[in-house]
Amino acid sequence: MPRLVIAQFKPGKGRYAENLARLGGIFTQLASRWEPPDLLVLPEAALTGYLLEGGVRDLAVTAGTLFEDLSAQHKRSAAPPLDIAIGFYERWRDRLYNSALYATLGGPSAGVTHVHRKVFLPTYGVFDEERFLEAGLGVQAFDTRFGRFALLICEDAWHSLTPTVAALRGAQLILIPSASPARGTQPLDETLARPGNVARWERTACEVAEEHGVWVVVAHLVGFEGGKGFAGGSLVATPRGELVARGPLWEEALIEVRIDLGEIARARADQPLLADLETRLPHLLKALEGAEQKPVPYDPPASSRVGARKPVKTAVPVAATERANVAAADPLAMDCALVERWLVEFLKDEVSRRRWFKRVVVGISGGVDSAVTAFLAAKALGPENVLGLMLPYRTSSPESLAHATLVAEALGIGSRTIDISAAVDGYLHGAEPDADPSRRGNVMARARMIVLFDQSAKLQALPLGTGNKTERLLGYFTWHADDSPPINPIGDLYKSQVWALAQHLGVPGAIVRKPATADLIKGQTDEGDLGIAYPKADQILYWLLHGFRREEIETLGFSAAEVALVERRLESTHWKRKLPTVAMLSQTAIGEYYLRPVDY
């Protein structure tokens, strides 16, 4: 029975040599064990990070180069012979691929056994692989010193055909290196809190294993890249579809399992689905190819024959049924404990590991958004590494300053109050005394960002953003002010979700319960400005972003005027969520042709 170890790995983005050296440390660690493993499995793009965009061509290597680099690290570790499966960006025949290599390191059998090139390159949501890579054209099984294996890469396994092809080609074990950005915060029926796509991976792997009577091993990437979190949760499923190993969330780990290939025959005897498929496959392929089939005689039911009386039915549209089902549940409900851990890990990774800062500065307004951001930052980095800046104007509500102070005292973070009145008035009184309240509010917001970024430079502390998803979608913020900080932990949470998270985190109740206000104009409230309450706006935005039409959303209990108001604000403020539009004149235009991730 081969001993298999999954290395749930967190690579430094774009740092191939550094990641390779860290992998050498894993070789050394495994070699020191009483029983070193036979096979080590690493995730997709393990030595470079996944979201490289145009940087792929800089970091792609040949399979031969990767094997030599791995062999050198393995030799240096003095480890015994070891098989390895690892995802990498490959340069092959002057083309670029997302590939996985299987090789033996050390010993008389050392060499590359197989290279799989990813067949399905996702181009939806956050994915854009097909823009930068070529697709592989097949799935093969291959012989190893332990048995017959196959490789798939991430998206390959989400298509039921590819694992079937691997099993039909004789695979006993399917290895799946993966880099799957975490999505889904809603509470799950299971007791274990995890992102929705991690739970789906477990279901998929177990179903593939059980249907084909094979072992399935999924090695997940871990860490954050440009805000996209790779949660981990690597796993092993038996030929009976049972989960026998699960990696932790958000952290590196080594997960060890013994693989009993003898279990395959027992599982397939109890459930011979693969054998049934092999028997029927020729006929299914003929049907797929459009081969002529003998027509099946059609005998219409008595109710449809001439002269028969047809029963009257009341049709219920499928779409209406779906709307009724979704309306019964709260689509914005979320697992707050999961979200807390997720965002704390995000801040740890983005602030310290990827940007090399130890401290952050947060503008604390006395509202719930900045309070939640400060609470998360204190948990992630320690209270001693968070500075809260209170930046009142002379017309600001005294309650706002009091609540901001309450947050700082509750967390034990450092704080400083800097009055922006003189800076704002120096411009407005001297140059624009007739400016309307909206313009004055924008000047205040931008003055606060000047202070925040200057304090950042002084203290070598990264500024954190505090804008929520609802404000961003409705355009309810000052452009190049509230949205300026480079990292924002709550920007994908609707206002309703921020309130829920605030209660979970223990934000003082006086802050959670009070009406939301930007406090730029005396007596101003967010909902007064917007003309709709946040809970309603959040729900309408949710359905709009999920592709529901205006009339469909109205059937969920919203008035036509409410839906129109939210839709109008959403559609008219796209420009505020984009960088400045630049006239494209060349084939190296930044952000169009020249593409590099923010954290590359």
Coordinates of C-alpha atoms in Angstrom, one line a residue:
M1 CA 0.0 0.0 0.0
P2 CA 1.7 3.2 -1.1
R3 CA 2.0 6.0 1.4
L4 CA 0.8 9.2 -0.1
V5 CA 1.2 12.8 1.2
I6 CA -0.6 15.9 0.0
A7 CA 1.4 19.1 0.4
Q8 CA -1.3 21.8 0.8
F9 CA 1.1 24.6 -0.4
K10 CA 1.0 28.4 -0.2
P11 CA 3.4 29.7 -2.9
G12 CA 4.9 33.2 -3.1
K13 CA 3.4 34.8 -6.1
G14 CA 5.8 34.6 -9.1
R15 CA 8.8 33.5 -7.0
Y16 CA 9.7 30.2 -8.6
A17 CA 13.2 29.8 -7.1
E18 CA 11.9 30.7 -3.6
N19 CA 9.0 28.2 -3.8
L20 CA 11.3 25.5 -5.2
A21 CA 13.6 25.9 -2.2
R22 CA 10.7 25.7 0.2
L23 CA 9.6 22.5 -1.5
G24 CA 13.2 21.2 -0.9
G25 CA 12.5 21.8 2.8
I26 CA 9.4 19.6 2.5
F27 CA 11.5 16.9 0.9
T28 CA 13.9 17.1 3.9
Q29 CA 11.1 17.0 6.4
L30 CA 9.5 14.0 4.8
A31 CA 12.9 12.2 4.6
S32 CA 13.3 12.5 8.4
R33 CA 10.1 10.5 9.0
W34 CA 10.3 6.9 10.3
E35 CA 8.4 5.8 7.1
P36 CA 9.0 8.4 4.3
P37 CA 6.1 8.6 1.9
D38 CA 6.1 7.0 -1.6
L39 CA 4.2 9.7 -3.4
L40 CA 3.9 13.5 -2.8
V41 CA 1.1 15.5 -4.4
L42 CA 1.1 19.3 -4.8
P43 CA -1.5 21.7 -6.1
E44 CA -2.0 23.4 -9.4
A45 CA 0.6 26.1 -10.2
A46 CA 2.4 25.2 -7.0
L47 CA 5.7 26.9 -7.6
T48 CA 4.4 30.2 -9.1
G49 CA 0.9 31.0 -7.9
Y50 CA -2.1 30.6 -10.1
L51 CA -3.4 34.0 -11.2
L52 CA -0.4 35.1 -13.3
E53 CA -2.3 36.5 -16.3
G54 CA 0.4 37.8 -18.8
G55 CA 3.1 36.7 -16.3
V56 CA 2.6 33.1 -17.4
R57 CA 5.1 33.5 -20.2
D58 CA 7.8 34.7 -17.8
L59 CA 7.5 31.7 -15.5
A60 CA 6.6 28.8 -17.7
V61 CA 9.2 26.0 -17.9
T62 CA 9.6 22.8 -19.8
A63 CA 8.8 19.5 -18.0
G64 CA 12.5 18.6 -18.4
T65 CA 13.6 21.8 -16.6
L66 CA 11.1 21.3 -13.8
F67 CA 12.2 17.7 -13.4
E68 CA 15.9 18.8 -13.1
D69 CA 15.0 21.5 -10.6
L70 CA 13.0 19.0 -8.5
S71 CA 15.7 16.4 -8.7
A72 CA 18.3 18.8 -7.5
Q73 CA 16.2 19.7 -4.4
H74 CA 15.5 16.1 -3.8
K75 CA 19.1 15.1 -4.0
R76 CA 20.1 17.9 -1.6
S77 CA 17.5 16.6 0.9
A78 CA 19.1 13.1 0.9
A79 CA 15.5 11.7 0.7
P80 CA 14.9 8.2 -0.6
P81 CA 13.3 7.8 -4.0
L82 CA 10.0 9.6 -4.2
D83 CA 7.3 10.0 -6.8
I84 CA 5.8 13.4 -7.2
A85 CA 2.7 14.9 -8.9
I86 CA 2.8 18.7 -9.2
G87 CA 1.0 21.4 -11.2
F88 CA 3.0 24.0 -13.2
Y89 CA 2.9 26.3 -16.1
E90 CA 4.6 24.5 -19.0
R91 CA 6.4 25.7 -22.1
W92 CA 6.1 22.9 -24.7
R93 CA 6.7 23.2 -28.4
D94 CA 6.6 27.0 -28.2
R95 CA 3.2 27.0 -26.6
L96 CA 2.1 27.6 -23.0
Y97 CA 0.0 25.2 -21.0
N98 CA -1.4 24.7 -17.5
S99 CA 0.1 21.3 -16.8
A100 CA 0.8 18.6 -14.2
L101 CA 3.9 16.5 -14.1
Y102 CA 4.2 13.0 -12.6
A103 CA 7.8 11.9 -12.1
T104 CA 10.1 9.7 -9.9
L105 CA 12.9 11.5 -8.1
G106 CA 16.0 9.5 -7.2
G107 CA 16.8 5.8 -7.6
P108 CA 17.2 3.8 -10.8
S109 CA 13.7 4.6 -12.1
A110 CA 14.1 8.4 -11.9
G111 CA 12.5 10.3 -14.8
V112 CA 9.4 11.9 -16.0
T113 CA 6.5 9.4 -16.3
H114 CA 3.7 11.6 -17.6
V115 CA 2.6 15.2 -18.3
H116 CA -1.1 16.1 -18.4
R117 CA -2.1 19.4 -20.0
K118 CA -5.3 20.9 -18.7
V119 CA -8.2 20.3 -21.1
F120 CA -10.9 22.7 -19.7
L121 CA -9.6 26.2 -19.3
P122 CA -12.2 28.2 -17.4
T123 CA -13.1 31.7 -18.8
Y124 CA -15.9 32.7 -16.5
G125 CA -16.1 34.7 -13.3
V126 CA -12.5 35.4 -12.1
F127 CA -11.0 33.0 -14.6
D128 CA -9.4 33.9 -17.9
E129 CA -7.1 31.0 -18.6
E130 CA -7.9 30.6 -22.3
R131 CA -6.6 34.1 -23.0
F132 CA -3.1 33.1 -21.9
L133 CA -2.8 29.3 -22.4
E134 CA -3.5 26.5 -24.9
A135 CA -5.8 23.7 -24.0
G136 CA -4.7 20.1 -23.7
L137 CA -6.4 17.6 -26.0
G138 CA -6.8 14.4 -24.0
V139 CA -6.8 12.4 -20.8
Q140 CA -4.5 9.4 -20.4
A141 CA -3.8 6.8 -17.7
F142 CA -0.2 5.8 -17.1
D143 CA 1.7 3.1 -15.3
T144 CA 3.7 3.9 -12.1
R145 CA 5.6 1.7 -9.8
F146 CA 2.5 1.5 -7.6
G147 CA -0.3 1.1 -10.1
R148 CA -2.1 2.8 -12.9
F149 CA -2.8 6.5 -12.3
A150 CA -4.3 9.5 -14.1
L151 CA -3.9 13.2 -13.8
L152 CA -6.6 15.9 -14.1
I153 CA -6.3 19.6 -13.2
C154 CA -9.0 21.4 -11.3
E155 CA -11.7 22.4 -13.9
D156 CA -11.1 19.1 -15.7
A157 CA -12.7 17.3 -12.8
W158 CA -15.8 19.4 -12.8
H159 CA -16.8 17.9 -16.2
S160 CA -18.0 14.3 -15.6
L161 CA -16.6 13.1 -18.9
T162 CA -12.9 13.5 -18.0
P163 CA -12.8 11.3 -14.9
T164 CA -14.8 8.7 -16.8
V165 CA -12.2 8.7 -19.6
A166 CA -9.5 8.3 -17.0
A167 CA -11.3 5.3 -15.4
L168 CA -12.0 3.7 -18.8
R169 CA -8.3 3.9 -19.6
G170 CA -7.6 1.8 -16.5
A171 CA -6.8 4.5 -13.8
Q172 CA -7.0 3.2 -10.3
L173 CA -6.1 6.5 -8.7
I174 CA -7.0 10.0 -10.1
L175 CA -4.7 12.8 -8.9
I176 CA -6.2 16.3 -9.2
P177 CA -3.9 19.3 -8.5
S178 CA -6.2 22.3 -8.0
A179 CA -6.2 26.0 -7.5
S180 CA -9.9 26.9 -6.8
P181 CA -10.7 30.4 -5.5
A182 CA -13.0 30.2 -2.5
R183 CA -16.6 31.2 -3.1
G184 CA -19.8 30.9 -1.1
T185 CA -20.5 32.2 2.4
Q186 CA -24.0 30.9 3.1
P187 CA -24.5 28.6 6.0
L188 CA -24.3 24.9 4.9
D189 CA -26.4 22.0 6.3
E190 CA -23.2 20.3 7.5
T191 CA -21.6 21.1 10.8
L192 CA -18.2 21.9 9.3
A193 CA -18.0 25.6 8.3
R194 CA -16.3 26.0 4.9
P195 CA -16.7 27.9 1.6
G196 CA -19.4 26.6 -0.7
N197 CA -17.0 25.5 -3.4
V198 CA -14.9 23.5 -0.9
A199 CA -18.0 21.6 0.0
R200 CA -18.8 21.1 -3.6
W201 CA -15.3 19.7 -4.3
E202 CA -15.9 17.1 -1.6
R203 CA -19.1 16.1 -3.1
T204 CA -17.6 15.9 -6.6
A205 CA -14.6 13.9 -5.5
C206 CA -16.6 11.4 -3.6
E207 CA -19.1 11.0 -6.5
V208 CA -16.3 10.5 -9.0
A209 CA -14.6 7.9 -6.7
E210 CA -17.8 6.0 -6.0
E211 CA -19.1 5.9 -9.6
H212 CA -15.9 4.7 -11.1
G213 CA -14.5 2.6 -8.2
V214 CA -11.2 4.6 -8.0
W215 CA -9.2 6.5 -5.5
V216 CA -9.4 10.3 -5.9
V217 CA -6.9 12.7 -4.4
V218 CA -7.4 16.5 -4.6
A219 CA -4.5 18.8 -3.7
H220 CA -5.7 22.4 -3.2
L221 CA -3.6 25.5 -3.3
V222 CA -3.9 27.7 -0.2
G223 CA -3.4 31.5 0.4
F224 CA -4.6 34.7 -1.2
E225 CA -3.8 36.3 -4.6
G226 CA -5.2 39.7 -5.3
G227 CA -8.1 39.2 -2.9
K228 CA -9.0 35.7 -4.2
G229 CA -8.7 33.2 -1.4
F230 CA -7.6 29.7 -1.9
A231 CA -9.0 27.9 1.1
G232 CA -7.3 24.6 1.1
G233 CA -9.3 21.6 2.2
S234 CA -7.4 19.0 0.2
L235 CA -9.0 15.6 0.3
V236 CA -8.8 11.9 -0.4
A237 CA -11.9 9.8 -1.4
T238 CA -12.0 6.0 -1.4
P239 CA -13.4 3.8 -4.3
R240 CA -16.6 3.6 -2.2
G241 CA -17.0 7.4 -2.2
E242 CA -15.9 7.8 1.4
L243 CA -13.9 10.8 2.5
V244 CA -10.9 9.5 4.5
A245 CA -8.7 12.6 4.7
R246 CA -9.4 16.3 4.7
G247 CA -6.9 19.2 4.9
P248 CA -7.4 22.2 7.1
L249 CA -8.7 25.5 5.8
W250 CA -6.5 28.6 5.1
E251 CA -3.2 27.1 6.1
E252 CA -0.4 24.9 4.8
A253 CA -0.4 21.3 5.8
L254 CA 0.9 17.8 5.0
I255 CA -1.9 15.2 4.8
E256 CA -0.9 11.6 4.8
V257 CA -3.0 8.6 3.7
R258 CA -2.2 5.0 2.9
I259 CA -3.7 4.0 -0.4
D260 CA -5.1 0.4 -0.6
L261 CA -5.5 -0.4 -4.3
G262 CA -7.0 -3.7 -3.3
E263 CA -10.1 -1.8 -2.2
I264 CA -10.9 -1.1 -5.9
A265 CA -11.8 -4.7 -6.7
R266 CA -14.1 -5.0 -3.7
A267 CA -15.8 -1.7 -4.4
R268 CA -16.4 -2.5 -8.1
A269 CA -17.7 -6.0 -7.2
D270 CA -20.4 -4.4 -5.0
Q271 CA -21.2 -1.6 -7.5
P272 CA -20.1 -2.6 -11.1
L273 CA -21.0 0.8 -12.7
L274 CA -17.7 1.0 -14.6
A275 CA -18.1 -2.5 -16.0
D276 CA -21.7 -1.7 -17.1
L277 CA -20.4 1.5 -18.8
E278 CA -17.7 -0.4 -20.7
T279 CA -20.4 -2.8 -22.0
R280 CA -22.8 -0.1 -23.1
L281 CA -20.2 2.4 -24.3
P282 CA -20.0 1.3 -28.0
H283 CA -23.8 1.8 -28.3
L284 CA -23.7 5.1 -26.5
L285 CA -20.9 6.3 -28.8
K286 CA -23.0 5.4 -31.8
A287 CA -25.9 7.4 -30.4
L288 CA -23.6 10.3 -29.8
E289 CA -22.3 10.2 -33.4
G290 CA -25.8 10.3 -34.7
A291 CA -25.8 6.7 -36.0
E292 CA -29.1 5.7 -37.5
Q293 CA -31.4 4.2 -34.8
K294 CA -34.5 2.1 -35.3
P295 CA -37.4 4.5 -34.5
V296 CA -39.6 3.6 -31.5
P297 CA -43.3 3.3 -32.4
Y298 CA -45.3 6.1 -31.0
D299 CA -48.7 5.4 -29.5
P300 CA -50.3 8.7 -28.4
P301 CA -52.2 8.7 -25.1
A302 CA -55.9 8.3 -25.3
S303 CA -56.4 11.9 -24.1
S304 CA -54.7 13.3 -27.2
R305 CA -56.6 11.2 -29.8
V306 CA -59.2 12.8 -32.1
G307 CA -62.5 13.2 -30.2
A308 CA -61.0 12.7 -26.8
R309 CA -61.8 15.2 -24.2
K310 CA -58.7 17.0 -23.0
P311 CA -58.3 17.7 -19.3
V312 CA -57.9 21.4 -18.4
K313 CA -54.6 22.1 -16.6
T314 CA -53.3 25.3 -14.9
A315 CA -49.7 25.7 -15.9
V316 CA -47.2 27.0 -13.4
P317 CA -44.1 28.5 -15.0
V318 CA -40.8 27.0 -13.9
A319 CA -39.4 30.5 -13.3
A320 CA -42.2 31.4 -11.0
T321 CA -41.7 28.3 -9.0
E322 CA -38.0 29.0 -8.7
R323 CA -38.7 32.6 -7.5
A324 CA -41.1 31.2 -4.9
N325 CA -38.5 28.9 -3.6
V326 CA -35.7 31.5 -3.4
A327 CA -38.0 34.0 -1.8
A328 CA -38.6 31.7 1.1
A329 CA -34.9 31.9 2.2
D330 CA -32.6 34.8 2.8
P331 CA -30.1 34.9 0.0
L332 CA -27.8 37.2 2.0
A333 CA -27.6 34.9 5.0
M334 CA -24.0 33.9 5.7
D335 CA -21.9 31.8 8.1
C336 CA -20.4 34.7 10.1
A337 CA -17.8 32.5 11.8
L338 CA -16.6 31.3 8.4
V339 CA -16.5 34.9 7.0
E340 CA -14.6 36.1 10.1
R341 CA -11.9 33.5 9.6
W342 CA -11.9 34.1 5.8
L343 CA -11.3 37.9 6.2
V344 CA -8.8 37.6 9.0
E345 CA -6.7 35.2 6.9
F346 CA -7.1 37.6 3.9
L347 CA -5.7 40.5 6.0
K348 CA -2.8 38.4 7.3
D349 CA -1.9 37.2 3.9
E350 CA -2.4 40.5 1.9
V351 CA -0.9 42.9 4.4
S352 CA 2.0 40.9 5.8
R353 CA 2.9 38.1 3.4
R354 CA 2.3 39.7 0.0
R355 CA 2.9 43.4 0.7
W356 CA 5.4 43.1 3.6
F357 CA 3.7 45.5 6.0
K358 CA 3.4 45.0 9.7
R359 CA 0.9 47.7 10.5
V360 CA -2.3 49.2 9.1
V361 CA -4.1 52.5 9.5
V362 CA -7.9 52.6 9.5
G363 CA -10.1 55.7 9.3
I364 CA -12.6 55.1 12.1
S365 CA -15.8 57.2 11.5
G366 CA -17.9 55.9 14.3
G367 CA -20.0 53.9 11.8
V368 CA -20.4 50.1 11.5
D369 CA -18.3 49.6 8.4
S370 CA -15.1 51.1 9.8
A371 CA -15.8 49.4 13.1
V372 CA -16.0 46.0 11.5
T373 CA -12.8 46.7 9.5
A374 CA -11.0 47.7 12.7
F375 CA -12.2 44.6 14.6
L376 CA -11.0 42.3 11.7
A377 CA -7.6 44.1 11.5
A378 CA -7.0 43.8 15.3
K379 CA -7.8 40.0 15.1
A380 CA -5.5 39.5 12.1
L381 CA -2.5 41.7 13.0
G382 CA -2.8 42.3 16.7
P383 CA -4.2 45.5 18.3
E384 CA -0.7 46.9 18.6
N385 CA -0.4 46.9 14.8
V386 CA -3.6 48.9 14.1
L387 CA -3.9 52.7 14.3
G388 CA -7.4 54.2 14.2
L389 CA -7.6 57.7 12.8
M390 CA -10.5 59.9 13.8
L391 CA -10.8 62.7 11.2
P392 CA -13.7 65.0 12.2
Y393 CA -14.8 68.2 10.5
R394 CA -16.2 71.0 12.6
T395 CA -19.8 70.1 11.6
S396 CA -19.3 66.4 12.4
S397 CA -21.6 64.8 14.9
P398 CA -20.0 64.6 18.4
E399 CA -21.6 61.1 18.6
S400 CA -19.5 59.9 15.7
L401 CA -16.3 60.8 17.4
A402 CA -17.6 59.2 20.7
H403 CA -18.4 56.0 18.8
A404 CA -15.1 56.0 17.1
T405 CA -13.3 56.3 20.4
L406 CA -15.5 53.5 21.8
V407 CA -14.2 51.2 19.0
A408 CA -10.6 52.1 19.7
E409 CA -11.0 51.5 23.4
A410 CA -12.9 48.2 23.0
L411 CA -10.1 46.9 20.8
G412 CA -7.1 48.4 22.6
I413 CA -5.7 49.8 19.4
G414 CA -3.8 53.0 19.1
S415 CA -5.8 56.0 18.0
R416 CA -5.3 59.6 17.0
T417 CA -7.7 62.5 16.3
I418 CA -6.8 64.9 13.5
D419 CA -9.3 67.7 12.8
I420 CA -9.6 68.3 9.1
S421 CA -11.6 71.6 9.4
A422 CA -8.6 73.9 8.7
A423 CA -7.6 72.0 5.6
V424 CA -11.1 71.9 4.2
D425 CA -11.9 75.5 5.0
G426 CA -8.6 76.7 3.7
Y427 CA -9.8 75.6 0.2
L428 CA -13.6 76.2 0.5
H429 CA -13.6 79.6 2.3
G430 CA -10.8 80.9 0.2
A431 CA -11.7 79.7 -3.2
E432 CA -15.2 78.2 -3.2
P433 CA -17.4 79.7 -0.5
D434 CA -20.6 79.0 -2.5
A435 CA -19.9 75.3 -2.9
D436 CA -23.1 73.2 -2.3
P437 CA -23.3 70.5 0.4
S438 CA -22.5 67.7 -2.0
R439 CA -19.2 69.3 -3.2
R440 CA -18.3 70.2 0.4
G441 CA -18.8 66.5 1.4
N442 CA -16.6 65.4 -1.4
V443 CA -13.8 67.8 -0.3
M444 CA -14.0 66.4 3.2
A445 CA -13.9 62.8 2.0
R446 CA -10.8 63.5 -0.1
A447 CA -9.1 65.5 2.7
R448 CA -9.5 62.5 4.9
M449 CA -7.8 60.3 2.4
I450 CA -4.9 62.8 2.2
V451 CA -4.4 62.4 5.9
L452 CA -4.8 58.6 5.8
F453 CA -2.2 58.2 3.2
D454 CA 0.2 60.7 4.7
Q455 CA 0.0 58.8 8.0
S456 CA 0.5 55.6 6.1
A457 CA 3.8 57.0 4.7
K458 CA 4.9 58.3 8.0
L459 CA 4.2 55.1 9.9
Q460 CA 4.9 52.6 7.2
A461 CA 1.4 51.3 7.7
L462 CA -0.9 50.1 5.0
P463 CA -4.3 52.0 4.7
L464 CA -7.4 49.7 4.8
G465 CA -10.6 50.5 3.0
T466 CA -14.0 50.5 4.7
G467 CA -16.5 50.7 1.9
N468 CA -19.2 47.9 1.7
K469 CA -20.5 46.3 -1.4
T470 CA -23.9 48.1 -1.4
E471 CA -22.2 51.5 -1.4
R472 CA -19.9 50.4 -4.2
L473 CA -22.7 49.1 -6.4
L474 CA -24.9 52.1 -5.8
G475 CA -22.0 54.5 -6.4
Y476 CA -22.6 56.0 -3.0
F477 CA -19.0 57.0 -2.2
T478 CA -16.6 59.8 -3.3
W479 CA -14.5 58.7 -6.2
H480 CA -10.8 58.4 -5.5
A481 CA -11.5 59.0 -1.8
D482 CA -13.4 56.3 0.1
D483 CA -12.3 53.8 -2.5
S484 CA -8.6 54.7 -2.5
P485 CA -7.1 52.3 0.1
P486 CA -5.4 49.4 -1.6
I487 CA -6.9 46.6 0.6
N488 CA -10.6 46.4 1.6
P489 CA -11.7 43.4 3.7
I490 CA -15.5 44.2 3.5
G491 CA -15.9 45.3 -0.1
D492 CA -17.8 42.2 -1.1
L493 CA -20.2 42.3 1.8
Y494 CA -23.6 44.0 1.4
K495 CA -24.5 46.4 4.2
S496 CA -26.9 43.9 5.7
Q497 CA -24.1 41.4 5.9
V498 CA -21.8 44.0 7.5
W499 CA -24.4 44.5 10.2
A500 CA -24.7 40.7 10.8
L501 CA -20.9 40.4 11.0
A502 CA -20.6 43.3 13.4
Q503 CA -23.0 41.6 15.8
H504 CA -21.0 38.4 15.5
L505 CA -17.7 40.2 16.2
G506 CA -19.1 42.1 19.2
V507 CA -19.1 45.6 17.8
P508 CA -20.8 47.9 20.4
G509 CA -24.5 47.8 20.0
A510 CA -24.9 51.6 19.9
I511 CA -22.8 51.5 16.6
V512 CA -24.7 48.6 15.1
R513 CA -28.1 50.0 15.8
K514 CA -27.8 53.6 14.8
P515 CA -28.8 54.8 11.3
A516 CA -26.0 54.7 8.8
T517 CA -24.6 58.1 7.8
A518 CA -21.6 59.5 6.0
D519 CA -21.7 62.4 8.5
L520 CA -20.6 64.9 5.9
I521 CA -23.7 67.0 6.2
K522 CA -25.6 67.7 9.5
G523 CA -28.7 65.4 9.7
Q524 CA -27.7 63.4 6.7
T525 CA -28.5 59.6 6.6
D526 CA -27.5 57.1 3.9
E527 CA -31.0 55.8 3.4
G528 CA -32.4 59.4 3.2
D529 CA -29.9 60.1 0.4
L530 CA -30.6 56.8 -1.4
G531 CA -34.3 56.9 -1.1
I532 CA -34.5 53.2 0.0
A533 CA -33.7 51.2 3.1
Y534 CA -30.5 49.1 2.9
P535 CA -32.1 45.7 3.5
K536 CA -34.4 46.3 0.5
A537 CA -31.6 47.7 -1.7
D538 CA -29.3 44.8 -0.8
Q539 CA -31.9 42.2 -1.8
I540 CA -32.7 44.0 -5.1
L541 CA -29.0 44.3 -5.9
Y542 CA -28.5 40.6 -5.2
W543 CA -31.1 39.6 -7.7
L544 CA -30.0 42.1 -10.3
L545 CA -26.4 40.7 -10.0
H546 CA -27.7 37.2 -10.4
G547 CA -29.4 38.0 -13.7
F548 CA -33.0 38.5 -12.7
R549 CA -35.1 40.9 -14.7
R550 CA -36.9 43.8 -13.2
E551 CA -40.3 42.3 -13.5
E552 CA -39.1 39.0 -11.9
I553 CA -37.7 40.9 -8.9
E554 CA -41.0 42.7 -8.4
T555 CA -42.7 39.4 -7.9
L556 CA -40.5 38.9 -4.8
G557 CA -42.3 41.7 -3.0
F558 CA -40.6 44.9 -4.2
S559 CA -42.3 47.8 -5.8
A560 CA -41.6 48.8 -9.4
A561 CA -40.3 52.1 -8.1
E562 CA -37.9 50.5 -5.7
V563 CA -36.5 48.1 -8.3
A564 CA -36.1 51.0 -10.8
L565 CA -34.3 53.2 -8.3
V566 CA -31.8 50.6 -7.5
E567 CA -31.3 49.5 -11.1
R568 CA -30.8 53.1 -12.2
R569 CA -28.1 53.8 -9.6
L570 CA -26.4 50.5 -10.4
E571 CA -26.3 51.1 -14.2
S572 CA -25.3 54.8 -14.0
T573 CA -22.3 54.3 -11.7
H574 CA -20.1 51.7 -13.4
W575 CA -17.5 54.4 -14.1
K576 CA -16.9 54.8 -10.3
R577 CA -15.9 51.2 -10.1
K578 CA -13.2 51.4 -12.8
L579 CA -9.8 52.9 -13.2
P580 CA -9.6 56.0 -15.5
T581 CA -10.3 55.3 -19.1
V582 CA -7.1 55.6 -21.2
A583 CA -7.0 55.9 -24.9
M584 CA -5.5 52.7 -26.3
L585 CA -2.9 53.4 -29.0
S586 CA -0.6 50.3 -28.9
Q587 CA -0.5 46.6 -28.4
T588 CA 1.1 47.0 -25.0
A589 CA -1.7 49.2 -23.4
I590 CA -1.7 48.8 -19.6
G591 CA -4.6 46.7 -18.4
E592 CA -5.6 45.7 -22.0
Y593 CA -2.6 43.9 -23.5
Y594 CA 0.0 44.4 -20.7
L595 CA -1.6 42.4 -17.9
R596 CA 0.0 41.7 -14.5
P597 CA -1.9 40.9 -11.3
V598 CA -1.7 43.6 -8.6
D599 CA 0.3 41.2 -6.4
Y600 CA 2.6 39.8 -9.1

